[in-house]
mmCIF file of C-alpha atoms and ligand atoms in Angstrom:
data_model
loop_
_atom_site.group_PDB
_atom_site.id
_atom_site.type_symbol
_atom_site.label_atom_id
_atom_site.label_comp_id
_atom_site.label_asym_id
_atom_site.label_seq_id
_atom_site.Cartn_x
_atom_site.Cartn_y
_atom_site.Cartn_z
ATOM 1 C CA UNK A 1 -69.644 89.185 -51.811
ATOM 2 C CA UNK A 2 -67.066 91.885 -51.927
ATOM 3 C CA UNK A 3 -63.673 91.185 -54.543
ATOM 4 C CA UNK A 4 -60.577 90.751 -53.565
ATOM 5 C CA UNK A 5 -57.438 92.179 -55.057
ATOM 6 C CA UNK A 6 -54.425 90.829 -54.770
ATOM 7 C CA UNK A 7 -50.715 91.964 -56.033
ATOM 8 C CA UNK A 8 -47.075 92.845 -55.330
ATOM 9 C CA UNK A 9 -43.422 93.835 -55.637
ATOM 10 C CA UNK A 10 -40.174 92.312 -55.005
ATOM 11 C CA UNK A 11 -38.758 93.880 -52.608
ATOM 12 C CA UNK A 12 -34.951 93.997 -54.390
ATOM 13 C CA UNK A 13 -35.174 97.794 -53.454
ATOM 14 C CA UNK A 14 -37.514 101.086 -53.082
ATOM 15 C CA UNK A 15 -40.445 101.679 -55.184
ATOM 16 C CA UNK A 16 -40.137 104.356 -58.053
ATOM 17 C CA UNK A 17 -42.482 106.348 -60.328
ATOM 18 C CA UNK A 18 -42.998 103.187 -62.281
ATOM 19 C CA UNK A 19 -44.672 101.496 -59.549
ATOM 20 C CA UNK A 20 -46.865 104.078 -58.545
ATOM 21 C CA UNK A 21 -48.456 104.962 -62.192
ATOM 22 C CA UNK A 22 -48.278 101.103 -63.007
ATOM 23 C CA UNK A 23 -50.217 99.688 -59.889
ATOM 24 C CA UNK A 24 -49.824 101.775 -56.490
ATOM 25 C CA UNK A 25 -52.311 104.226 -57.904
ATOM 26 C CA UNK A 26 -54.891 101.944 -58.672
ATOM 27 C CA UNK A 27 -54.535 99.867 -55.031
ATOM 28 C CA UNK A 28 -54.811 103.119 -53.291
ATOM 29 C CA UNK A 29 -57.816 104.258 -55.023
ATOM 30 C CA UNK A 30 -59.709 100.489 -55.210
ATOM 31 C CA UNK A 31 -58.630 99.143 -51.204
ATOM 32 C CA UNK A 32 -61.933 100.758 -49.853
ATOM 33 C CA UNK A 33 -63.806 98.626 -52.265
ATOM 34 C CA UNK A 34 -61.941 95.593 -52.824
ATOM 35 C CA UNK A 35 -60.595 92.896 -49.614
ATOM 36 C CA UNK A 36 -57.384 94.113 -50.321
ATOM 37 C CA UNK A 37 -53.691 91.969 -49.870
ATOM 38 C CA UNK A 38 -50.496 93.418 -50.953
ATOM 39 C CA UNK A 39 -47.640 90.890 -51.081
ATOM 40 C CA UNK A 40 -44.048 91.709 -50.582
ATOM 41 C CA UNK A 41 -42.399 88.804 -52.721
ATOM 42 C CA UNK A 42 -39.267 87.991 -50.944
ATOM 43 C CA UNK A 43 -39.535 84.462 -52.207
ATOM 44 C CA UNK A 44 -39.753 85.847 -56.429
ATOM 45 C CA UNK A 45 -36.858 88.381 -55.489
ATOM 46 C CA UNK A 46 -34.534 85.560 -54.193
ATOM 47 C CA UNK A 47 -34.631 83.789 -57.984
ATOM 48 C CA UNK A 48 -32.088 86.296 -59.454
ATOM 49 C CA UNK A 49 -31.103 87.583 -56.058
ATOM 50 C CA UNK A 50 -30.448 84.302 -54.438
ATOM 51 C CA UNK A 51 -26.933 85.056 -54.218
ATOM 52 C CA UNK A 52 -27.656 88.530 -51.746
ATOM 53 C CA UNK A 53 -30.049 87.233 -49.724
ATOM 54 C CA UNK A 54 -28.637 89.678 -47.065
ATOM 55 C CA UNK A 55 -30.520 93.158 -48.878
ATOM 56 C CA UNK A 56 -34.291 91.654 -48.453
ATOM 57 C CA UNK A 57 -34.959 92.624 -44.957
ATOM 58 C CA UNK A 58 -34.227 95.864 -44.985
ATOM 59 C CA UNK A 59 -35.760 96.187 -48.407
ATOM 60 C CA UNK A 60 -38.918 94.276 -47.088
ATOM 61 C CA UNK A 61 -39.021 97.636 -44.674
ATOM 62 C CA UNK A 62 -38.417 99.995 -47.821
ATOM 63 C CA UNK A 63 -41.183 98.868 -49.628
ATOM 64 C CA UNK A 64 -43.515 98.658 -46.696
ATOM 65 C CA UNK A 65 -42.667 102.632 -45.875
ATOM 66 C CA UNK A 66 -43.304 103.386 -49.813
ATOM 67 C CA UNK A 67 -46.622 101.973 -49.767
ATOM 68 C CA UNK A 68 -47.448 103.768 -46.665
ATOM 69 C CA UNK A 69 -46.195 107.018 -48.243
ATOM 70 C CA UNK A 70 -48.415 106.515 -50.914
ATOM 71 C CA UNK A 71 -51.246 106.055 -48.824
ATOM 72 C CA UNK A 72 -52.324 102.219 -48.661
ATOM 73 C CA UNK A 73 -54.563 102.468 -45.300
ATOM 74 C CA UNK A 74 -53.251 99.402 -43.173
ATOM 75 C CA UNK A 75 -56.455 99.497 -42.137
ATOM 76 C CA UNK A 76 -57.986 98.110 -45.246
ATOM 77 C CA UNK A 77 -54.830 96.556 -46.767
ATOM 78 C CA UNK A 78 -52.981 93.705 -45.749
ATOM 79 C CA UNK A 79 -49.114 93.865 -45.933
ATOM 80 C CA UNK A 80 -48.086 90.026 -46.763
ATOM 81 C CA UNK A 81 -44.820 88.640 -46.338
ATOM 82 C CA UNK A 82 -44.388 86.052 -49.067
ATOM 83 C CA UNK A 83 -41.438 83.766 -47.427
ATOM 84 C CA UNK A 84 -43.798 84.105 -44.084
ATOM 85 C CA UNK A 85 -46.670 82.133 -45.828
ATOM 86 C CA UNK A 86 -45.484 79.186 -46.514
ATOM 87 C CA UNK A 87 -48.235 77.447 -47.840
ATOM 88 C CA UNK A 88 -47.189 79.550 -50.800
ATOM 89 C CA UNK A 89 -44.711 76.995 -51.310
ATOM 90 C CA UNK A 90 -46.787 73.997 -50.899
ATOM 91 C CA UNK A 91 -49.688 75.579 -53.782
ATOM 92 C CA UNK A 92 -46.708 75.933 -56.014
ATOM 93 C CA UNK A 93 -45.165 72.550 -56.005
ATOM 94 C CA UNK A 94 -48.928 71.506 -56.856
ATOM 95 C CA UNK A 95 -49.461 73.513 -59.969
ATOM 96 C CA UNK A 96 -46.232 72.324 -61.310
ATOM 97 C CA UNK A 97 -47.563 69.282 -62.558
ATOM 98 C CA UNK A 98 -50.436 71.704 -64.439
ATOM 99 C CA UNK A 99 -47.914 73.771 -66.704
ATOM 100 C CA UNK A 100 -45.753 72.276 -69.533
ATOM 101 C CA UNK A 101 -42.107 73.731 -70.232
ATOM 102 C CA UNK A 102 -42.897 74.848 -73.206
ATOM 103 C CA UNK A 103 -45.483 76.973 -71.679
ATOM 104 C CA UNK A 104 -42.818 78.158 -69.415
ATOM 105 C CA UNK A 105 -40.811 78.767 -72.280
ATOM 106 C CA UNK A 106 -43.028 80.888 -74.949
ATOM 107 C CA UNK A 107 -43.116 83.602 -71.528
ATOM 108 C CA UNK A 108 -42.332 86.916 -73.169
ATOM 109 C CA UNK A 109 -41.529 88.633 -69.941
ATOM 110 C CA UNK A 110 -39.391 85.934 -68.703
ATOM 111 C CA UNK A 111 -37.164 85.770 -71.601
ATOM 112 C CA UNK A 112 -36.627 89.458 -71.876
ATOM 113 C CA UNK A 113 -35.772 89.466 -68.096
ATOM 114 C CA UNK A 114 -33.310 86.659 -68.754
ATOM 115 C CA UNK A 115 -31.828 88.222 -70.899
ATOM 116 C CA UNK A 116 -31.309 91.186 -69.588
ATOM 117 C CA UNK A 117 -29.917 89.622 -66.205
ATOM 118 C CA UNK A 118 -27.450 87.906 -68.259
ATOM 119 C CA UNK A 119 -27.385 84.639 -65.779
ATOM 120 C CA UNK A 120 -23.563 83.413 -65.836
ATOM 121 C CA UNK A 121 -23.955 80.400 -64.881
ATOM 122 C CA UNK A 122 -27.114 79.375 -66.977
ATOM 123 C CA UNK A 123 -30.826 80.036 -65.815
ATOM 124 C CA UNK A 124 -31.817 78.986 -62.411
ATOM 125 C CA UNK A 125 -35.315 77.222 -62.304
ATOM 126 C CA UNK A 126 -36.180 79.404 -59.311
ATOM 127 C CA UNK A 127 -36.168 82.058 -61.868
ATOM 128 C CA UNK A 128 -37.451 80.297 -65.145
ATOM 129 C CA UNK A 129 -40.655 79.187 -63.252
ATOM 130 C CA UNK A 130 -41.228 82.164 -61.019
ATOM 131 C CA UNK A 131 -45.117 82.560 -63.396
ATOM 132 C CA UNK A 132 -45.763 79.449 -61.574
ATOM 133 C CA UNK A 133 -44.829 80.716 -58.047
ATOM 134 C CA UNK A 134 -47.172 84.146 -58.596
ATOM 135 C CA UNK A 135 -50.177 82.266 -60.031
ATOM 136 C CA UNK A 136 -49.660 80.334 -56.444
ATOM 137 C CA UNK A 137 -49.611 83.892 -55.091
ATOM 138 C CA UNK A 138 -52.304 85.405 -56.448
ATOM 139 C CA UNK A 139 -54.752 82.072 -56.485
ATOM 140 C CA UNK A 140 -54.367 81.376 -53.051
ATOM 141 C CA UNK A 141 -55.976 84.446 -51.628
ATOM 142 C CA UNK A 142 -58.170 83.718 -54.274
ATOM 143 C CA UNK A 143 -58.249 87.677 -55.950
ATOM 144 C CA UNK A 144 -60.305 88.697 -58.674
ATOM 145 C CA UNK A 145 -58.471 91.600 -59.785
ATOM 146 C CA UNK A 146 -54.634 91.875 -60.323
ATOM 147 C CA UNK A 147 -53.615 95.446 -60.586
ATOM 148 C CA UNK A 148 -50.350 95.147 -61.994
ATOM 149 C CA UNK A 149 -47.762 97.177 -65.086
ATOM 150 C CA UNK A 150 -47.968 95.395 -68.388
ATOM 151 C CA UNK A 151 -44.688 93.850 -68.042
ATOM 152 C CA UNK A 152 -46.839 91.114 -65.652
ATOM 153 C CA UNK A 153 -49.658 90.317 -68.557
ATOM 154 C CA UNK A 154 -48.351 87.046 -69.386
ATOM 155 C CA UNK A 155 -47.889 86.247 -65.698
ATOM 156 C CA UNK A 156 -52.097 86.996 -65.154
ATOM 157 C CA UNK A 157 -52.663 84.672 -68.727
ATOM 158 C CA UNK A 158 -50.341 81.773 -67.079
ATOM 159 C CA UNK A 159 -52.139 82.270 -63.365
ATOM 160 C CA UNK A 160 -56.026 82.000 -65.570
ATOM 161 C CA UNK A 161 -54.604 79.140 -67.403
ATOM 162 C CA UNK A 162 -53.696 76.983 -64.162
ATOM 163 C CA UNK A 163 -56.991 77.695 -62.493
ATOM 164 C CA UNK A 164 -59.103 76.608 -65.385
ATOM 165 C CA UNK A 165 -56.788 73.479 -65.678
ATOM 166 C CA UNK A 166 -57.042 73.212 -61.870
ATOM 167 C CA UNK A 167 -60.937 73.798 -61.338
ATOM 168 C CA UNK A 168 -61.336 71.370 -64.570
ATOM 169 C CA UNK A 169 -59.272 68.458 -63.224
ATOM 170 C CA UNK A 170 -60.665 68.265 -59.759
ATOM 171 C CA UNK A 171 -62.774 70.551 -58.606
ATOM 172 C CA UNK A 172 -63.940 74.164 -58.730
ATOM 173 C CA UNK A 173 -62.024 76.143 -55.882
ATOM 174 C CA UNK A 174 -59.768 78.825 -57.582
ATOM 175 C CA UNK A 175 -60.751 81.987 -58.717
ATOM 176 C CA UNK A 176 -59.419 83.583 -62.590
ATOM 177 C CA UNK A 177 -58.331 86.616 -61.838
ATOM 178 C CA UNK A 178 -58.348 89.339 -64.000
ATOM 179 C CA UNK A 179 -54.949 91.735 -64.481
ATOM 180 C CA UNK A 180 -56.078 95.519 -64.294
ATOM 181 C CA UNK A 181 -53.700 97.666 -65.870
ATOM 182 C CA UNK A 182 -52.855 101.691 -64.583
ATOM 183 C CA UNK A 183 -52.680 104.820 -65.769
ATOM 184 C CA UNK A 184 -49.993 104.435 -67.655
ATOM 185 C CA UNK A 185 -48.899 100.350 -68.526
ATOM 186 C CA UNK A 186 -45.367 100.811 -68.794
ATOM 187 C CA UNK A 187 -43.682 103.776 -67.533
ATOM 188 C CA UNK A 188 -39.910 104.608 -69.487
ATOM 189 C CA UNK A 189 -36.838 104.943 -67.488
ATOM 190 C CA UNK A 190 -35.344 108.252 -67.554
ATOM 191 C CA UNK A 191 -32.842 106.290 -70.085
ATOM 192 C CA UNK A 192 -35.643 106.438 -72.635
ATOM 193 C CA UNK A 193 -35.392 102.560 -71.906
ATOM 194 C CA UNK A 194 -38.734 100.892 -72.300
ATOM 195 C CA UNK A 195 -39.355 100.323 -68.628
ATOM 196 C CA UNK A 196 -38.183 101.895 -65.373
ATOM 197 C CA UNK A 197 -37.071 99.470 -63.637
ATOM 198 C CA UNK A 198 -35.248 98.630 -60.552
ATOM 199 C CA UNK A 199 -32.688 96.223 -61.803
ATOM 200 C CA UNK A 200 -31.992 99.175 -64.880
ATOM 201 C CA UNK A 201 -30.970 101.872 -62.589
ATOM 202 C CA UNK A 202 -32.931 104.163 -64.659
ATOM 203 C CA UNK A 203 -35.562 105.105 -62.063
ATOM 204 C CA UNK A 204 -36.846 108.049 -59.980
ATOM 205 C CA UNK A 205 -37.903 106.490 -56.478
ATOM 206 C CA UNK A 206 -40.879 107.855 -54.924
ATOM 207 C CA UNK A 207 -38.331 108.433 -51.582
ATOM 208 C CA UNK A 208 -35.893 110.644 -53.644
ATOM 209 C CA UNK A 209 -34.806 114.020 -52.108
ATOM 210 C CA UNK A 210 -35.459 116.713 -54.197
ATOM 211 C CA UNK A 211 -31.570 117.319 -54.967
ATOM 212 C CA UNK A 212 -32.030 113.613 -56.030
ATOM 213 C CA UNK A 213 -35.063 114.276 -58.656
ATOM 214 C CA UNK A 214 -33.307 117.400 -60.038
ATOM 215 C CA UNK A 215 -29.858 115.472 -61.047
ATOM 216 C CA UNK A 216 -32.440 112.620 -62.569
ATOM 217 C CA UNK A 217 -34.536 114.985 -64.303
ATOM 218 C CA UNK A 218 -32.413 117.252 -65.516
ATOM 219 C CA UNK A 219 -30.290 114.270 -67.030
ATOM 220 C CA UNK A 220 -32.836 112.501 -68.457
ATOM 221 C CA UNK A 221 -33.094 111.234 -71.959
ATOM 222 C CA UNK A 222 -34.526 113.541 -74.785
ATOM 223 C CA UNK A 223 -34.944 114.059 -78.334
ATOM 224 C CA UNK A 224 -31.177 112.796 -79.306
ATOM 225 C CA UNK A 225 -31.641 114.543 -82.564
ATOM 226 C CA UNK A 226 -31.946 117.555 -81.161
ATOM 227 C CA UNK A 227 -28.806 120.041 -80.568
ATOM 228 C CA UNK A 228 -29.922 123.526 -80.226
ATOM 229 C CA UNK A 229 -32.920 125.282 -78.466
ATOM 230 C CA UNK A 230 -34.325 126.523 -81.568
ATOM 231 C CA UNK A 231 -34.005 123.237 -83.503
ATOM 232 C CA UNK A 232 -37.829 122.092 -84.026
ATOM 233 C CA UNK A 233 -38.628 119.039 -81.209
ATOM 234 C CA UNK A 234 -40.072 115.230 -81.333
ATOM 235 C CA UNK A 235 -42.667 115.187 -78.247
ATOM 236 C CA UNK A 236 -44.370 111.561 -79.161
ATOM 237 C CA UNK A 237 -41.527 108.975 -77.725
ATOM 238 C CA UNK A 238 -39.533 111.677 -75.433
ATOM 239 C CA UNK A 239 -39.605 110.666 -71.679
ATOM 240 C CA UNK A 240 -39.485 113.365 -70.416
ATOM 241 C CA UNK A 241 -43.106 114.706 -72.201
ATOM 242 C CA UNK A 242 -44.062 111.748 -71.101
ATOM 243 C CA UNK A 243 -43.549 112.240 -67.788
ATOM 244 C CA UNK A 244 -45.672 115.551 -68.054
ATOM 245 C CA UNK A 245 -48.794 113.523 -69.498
ATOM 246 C CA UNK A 246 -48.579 111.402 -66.412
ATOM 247 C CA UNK A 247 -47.448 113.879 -63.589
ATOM 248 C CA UNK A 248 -47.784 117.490 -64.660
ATOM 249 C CA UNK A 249 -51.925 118.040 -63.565
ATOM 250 C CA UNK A 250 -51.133 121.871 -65.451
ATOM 251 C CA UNK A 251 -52.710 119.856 -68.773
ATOM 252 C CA UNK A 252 -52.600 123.559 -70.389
ATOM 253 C CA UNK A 253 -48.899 124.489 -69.311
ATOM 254 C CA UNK A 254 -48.090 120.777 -70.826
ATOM 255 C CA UNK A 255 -49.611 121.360 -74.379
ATOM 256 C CA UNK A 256 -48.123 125.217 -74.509
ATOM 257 C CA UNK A 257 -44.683 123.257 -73.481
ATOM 258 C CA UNK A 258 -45.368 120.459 -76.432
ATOM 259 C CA UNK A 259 -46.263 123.496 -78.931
ATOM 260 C CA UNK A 260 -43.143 125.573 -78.195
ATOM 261 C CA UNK A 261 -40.867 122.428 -78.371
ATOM 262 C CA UNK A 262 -42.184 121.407 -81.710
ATOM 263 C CA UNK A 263 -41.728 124.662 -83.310
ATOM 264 C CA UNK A 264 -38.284 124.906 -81.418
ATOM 265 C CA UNK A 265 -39.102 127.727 -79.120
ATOM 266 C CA UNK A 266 -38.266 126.286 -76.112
ATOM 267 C CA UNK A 267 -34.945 124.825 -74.178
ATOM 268 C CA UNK A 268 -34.914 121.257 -73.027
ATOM 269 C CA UNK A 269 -33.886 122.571 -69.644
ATOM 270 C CA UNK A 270 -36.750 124.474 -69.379
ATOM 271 C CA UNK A 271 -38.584 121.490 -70.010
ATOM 272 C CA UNK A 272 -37.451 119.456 -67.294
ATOM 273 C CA UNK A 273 -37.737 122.515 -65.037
ATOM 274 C CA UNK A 274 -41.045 122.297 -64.985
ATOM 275 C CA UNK A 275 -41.361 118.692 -64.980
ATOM 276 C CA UNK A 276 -39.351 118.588 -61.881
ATOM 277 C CA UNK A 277 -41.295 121.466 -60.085
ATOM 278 C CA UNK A 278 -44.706 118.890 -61.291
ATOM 279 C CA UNK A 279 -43.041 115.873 -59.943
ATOM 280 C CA UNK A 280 -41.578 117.751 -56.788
ATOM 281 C CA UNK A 281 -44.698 118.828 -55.873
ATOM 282 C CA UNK A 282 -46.340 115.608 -56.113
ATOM 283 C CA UNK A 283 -43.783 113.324 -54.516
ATOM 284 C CA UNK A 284 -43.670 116.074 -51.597
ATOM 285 C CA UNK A 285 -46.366 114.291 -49.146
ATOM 286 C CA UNK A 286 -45.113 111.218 -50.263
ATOM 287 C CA UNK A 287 -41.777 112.192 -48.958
ATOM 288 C CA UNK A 288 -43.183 113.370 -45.754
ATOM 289 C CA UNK A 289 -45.402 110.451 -44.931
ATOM 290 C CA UNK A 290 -42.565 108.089 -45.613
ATOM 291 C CA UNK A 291 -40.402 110.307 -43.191
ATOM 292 C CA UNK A 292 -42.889 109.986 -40.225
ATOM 293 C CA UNK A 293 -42.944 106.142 -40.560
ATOM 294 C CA UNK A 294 -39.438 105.875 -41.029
ATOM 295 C CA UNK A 295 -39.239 107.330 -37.690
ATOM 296 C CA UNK A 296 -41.709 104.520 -36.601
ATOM 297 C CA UNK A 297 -40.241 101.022 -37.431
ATOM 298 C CA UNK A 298 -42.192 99.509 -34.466
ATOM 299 C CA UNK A 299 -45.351 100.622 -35.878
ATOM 300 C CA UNK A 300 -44.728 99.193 -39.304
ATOM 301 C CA UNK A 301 -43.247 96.203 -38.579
ATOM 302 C CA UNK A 302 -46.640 95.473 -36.639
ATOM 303 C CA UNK A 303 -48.849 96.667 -39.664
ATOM 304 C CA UNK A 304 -46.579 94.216 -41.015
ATOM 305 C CA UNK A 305 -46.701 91.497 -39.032
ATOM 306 C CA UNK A 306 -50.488 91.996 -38.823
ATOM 307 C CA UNK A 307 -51.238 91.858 -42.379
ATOM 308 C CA UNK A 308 -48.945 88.434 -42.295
ATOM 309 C CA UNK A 309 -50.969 86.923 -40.009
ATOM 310 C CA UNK A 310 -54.099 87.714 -42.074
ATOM 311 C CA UNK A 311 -52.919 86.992 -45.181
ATOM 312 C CA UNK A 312 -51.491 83.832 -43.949
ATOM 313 C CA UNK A 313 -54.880 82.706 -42.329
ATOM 314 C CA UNK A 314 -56.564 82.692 -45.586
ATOM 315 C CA UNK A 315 -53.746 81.005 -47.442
ATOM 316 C CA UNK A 316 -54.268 78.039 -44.948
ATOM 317 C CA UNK A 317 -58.148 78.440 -45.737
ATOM 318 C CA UNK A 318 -57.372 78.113 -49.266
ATOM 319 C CA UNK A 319 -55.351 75.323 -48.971
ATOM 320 C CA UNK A 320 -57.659 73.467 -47.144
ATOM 321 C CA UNK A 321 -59.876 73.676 -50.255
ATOM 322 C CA UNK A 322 -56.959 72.867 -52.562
ATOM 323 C CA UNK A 323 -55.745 69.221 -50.676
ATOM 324 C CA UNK A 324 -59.593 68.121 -50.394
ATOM 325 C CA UNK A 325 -60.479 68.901 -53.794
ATOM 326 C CA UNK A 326 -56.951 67.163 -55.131
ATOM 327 C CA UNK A 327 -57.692 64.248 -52.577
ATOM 328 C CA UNK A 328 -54.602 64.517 -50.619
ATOM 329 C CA UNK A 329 -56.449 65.917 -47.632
ATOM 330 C CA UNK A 330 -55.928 62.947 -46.128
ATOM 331 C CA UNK A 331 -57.622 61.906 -42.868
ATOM 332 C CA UNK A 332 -55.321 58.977 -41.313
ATOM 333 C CA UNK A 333 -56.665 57.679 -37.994
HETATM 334 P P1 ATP B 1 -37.197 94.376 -60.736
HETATM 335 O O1 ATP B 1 -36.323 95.107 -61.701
HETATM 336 O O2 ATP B 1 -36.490 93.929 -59.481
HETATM 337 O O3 ATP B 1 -38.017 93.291 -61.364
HETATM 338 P P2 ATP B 1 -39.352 96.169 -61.043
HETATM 339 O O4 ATP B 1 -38.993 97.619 -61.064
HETATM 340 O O5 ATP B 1 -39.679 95.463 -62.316
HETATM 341 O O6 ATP B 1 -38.200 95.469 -60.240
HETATM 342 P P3 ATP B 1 -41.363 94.670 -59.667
HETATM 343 O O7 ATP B 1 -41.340 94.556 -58.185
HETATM 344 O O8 ATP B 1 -40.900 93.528 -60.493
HETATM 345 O O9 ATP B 1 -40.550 95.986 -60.044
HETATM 346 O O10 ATP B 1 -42.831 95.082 -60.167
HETATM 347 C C1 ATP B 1 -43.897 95.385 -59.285
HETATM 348 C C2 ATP B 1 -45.101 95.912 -60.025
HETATM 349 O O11 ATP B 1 -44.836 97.193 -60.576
HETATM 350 C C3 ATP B 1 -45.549 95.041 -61.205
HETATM 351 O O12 ATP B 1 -46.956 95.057 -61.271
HETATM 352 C C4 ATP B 1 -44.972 95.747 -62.395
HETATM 353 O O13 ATP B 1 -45.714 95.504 -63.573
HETATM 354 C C5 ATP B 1 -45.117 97.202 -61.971
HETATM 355 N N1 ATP B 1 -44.113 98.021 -62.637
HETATM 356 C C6 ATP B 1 -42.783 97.966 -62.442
HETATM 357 N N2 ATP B 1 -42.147 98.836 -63.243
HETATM 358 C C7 ATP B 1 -43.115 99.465 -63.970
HETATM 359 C C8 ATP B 1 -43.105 100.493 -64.978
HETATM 360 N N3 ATP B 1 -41.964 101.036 -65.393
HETATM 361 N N4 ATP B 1 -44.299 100.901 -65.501
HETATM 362 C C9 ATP B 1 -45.457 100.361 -65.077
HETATM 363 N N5 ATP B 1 -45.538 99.402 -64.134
HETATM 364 C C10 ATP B 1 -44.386 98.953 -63.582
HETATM 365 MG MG1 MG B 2 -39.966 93.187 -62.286
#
């Protein structure tokens, strides 16, 4: 029987370099092998966004066009609207009851994120439990593969934990899925932060204008103990060389770059000339791809709407499954 693959984004804005070296890559690449559903999580972006509800639609659109640009086929790939499925909901309020708080609570990801949002007004529990919510996600359409950044690890542990409690306590109907991690697990932000991120404002969006990616490059984070051209270079740990591992394919003109740097024989704005010619050149198609659909809402709302319906047809499926092995699938009359 042919794997499925399931995974996402929350659409609280475009999609950057982060997403596309973390998991777009790999989804591209593994959709003509894999059943392939792609889930715009409208429903995880509301938990620290519940406040703007206003920005999803239009971002729901924004991330739809990026993975276009990129090249998922909507032939092969269903587009999911989260909030559209709403037996989403229903799987979620189930595997509650399977997860302790302390589970929730030992989440590394989560309590960095908290942290970092800096909730005034305490934690919601939208937010706190959203592991619960994706392990819904990603059980219902019952995937075997989860590409996904590192950042989501713990979320693919919590999601295998609930199935095996699940399968164990009534009956065997959910898949473990397995996270698959890309090319590069956690992409910095041009900050020199630990992760591009949306909610950081350190990214480079795959939809950037070339002015864009020349300010961003140019004033990205380098070696800070470096002053002068000549002063001898740290490559291991600077962004921006990091940036030419991933999207410089020149492997030679990267390593001549890396020597010269080290020995202090070449600028920092030389540097990031070349890493914004590498980038420039590969975000090009991207660019152009995400122009032509731009100018073709109609058709992507229906690629949309289309993968909804698909996505949403197997969720019911699933759930099916779910009530009669939980013996709730009650048949009154
Ligand atoms: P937000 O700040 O709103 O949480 P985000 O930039 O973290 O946005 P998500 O939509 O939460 O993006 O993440 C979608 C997917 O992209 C996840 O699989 C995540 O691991 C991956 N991803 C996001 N940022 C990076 C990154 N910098 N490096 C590698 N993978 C990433
Ligand atoms: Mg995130």
């Amino acid at each position: 029987m042919i794997k499925r693959i399931l995974t996402g984004d929350r659409p609280t804005g475009q999609l950057h370099l982060g997403h596309y070296v973390g998991s777009l890559q790999n989804r591209v690449k593994l959709q003509h092998e894999y059943d392939t559903y792609v889930l715009i999580a409208d429903v995880q972006a509301l938990t620290d966004n519940f406040e703007h509800p206003e920005m999803l639609e239009a971002n729901i659109f924004e991330v739809a066009l990026d993975y276009l640009a990129v090249g998922i086929d909507p032939e092969k790939t269903k587009i999911v609207v989260q909030s559209m499925v709403p037996e989403l909901a229903e799987l979620t309020i189930y595997f509650m009851n399977l997860v302790t708080v302390a589970t929730l609570e030992r989440n590394p990801t989560v309590k960095e994120e908290i942290k970092q949002r800096n909730f005034v007004k305490g934690v919601p529990v939208g937010f706190w439990s959203y592991p619960i919510s994706q392990a819904a996600d990603i059980t219902i359409f019952k995937a075997d593969l989860v590409p996904v950044g590192e950042d989501q690890l713990p979320m693919i542990e919590q999601a295998r934990e609930i199935v095996r409690r699940f399968n164990r306590l009534y009956a065997k109907v959910l898949i473990e899925p397995k996270a698959m991690l890309g090319a590069m697990a956690r992409l910095p932000g041009t900050d020199g932060g630990a992760k591009m991120s949306k909610s950081l404002g350190n990214c480079i969006y795959l939809g950037d204008s070339p002015e864009t990616v020349r300010k961003r490059v140019m004033s990205m984070f380098t070696d800070p103990k470096r002053i002068h051209p000549t002063d001898p270079g740290t490559v291991e740990g600077n962004p921006v060389f990091t940036y030419h591992d991933v999207f410089n394919p020149d492997k030679g003109e990267v390593e001549e770059l890396k020597e010269r740097y080290r020995k202090g024989t070449v600028g920092d704005v030389e540097v990031k000339q070349r890493l914004y010619d590498a980038l420039n050149h590969f975000l090009t198609p991207i660019r152009e791809r995400r122009a032509e659909y731009a100018a073709n809402p109609k058709r992507v709302y229906e690629i949309i709407m289309e993968g909804t319906r698909r996505g949403r047809e197997l969720a019911r499926a699933t759930m099916e499954e779910v009530r009669t092995a939980m013996k709730i699938g009650y048949r009154f009359g």
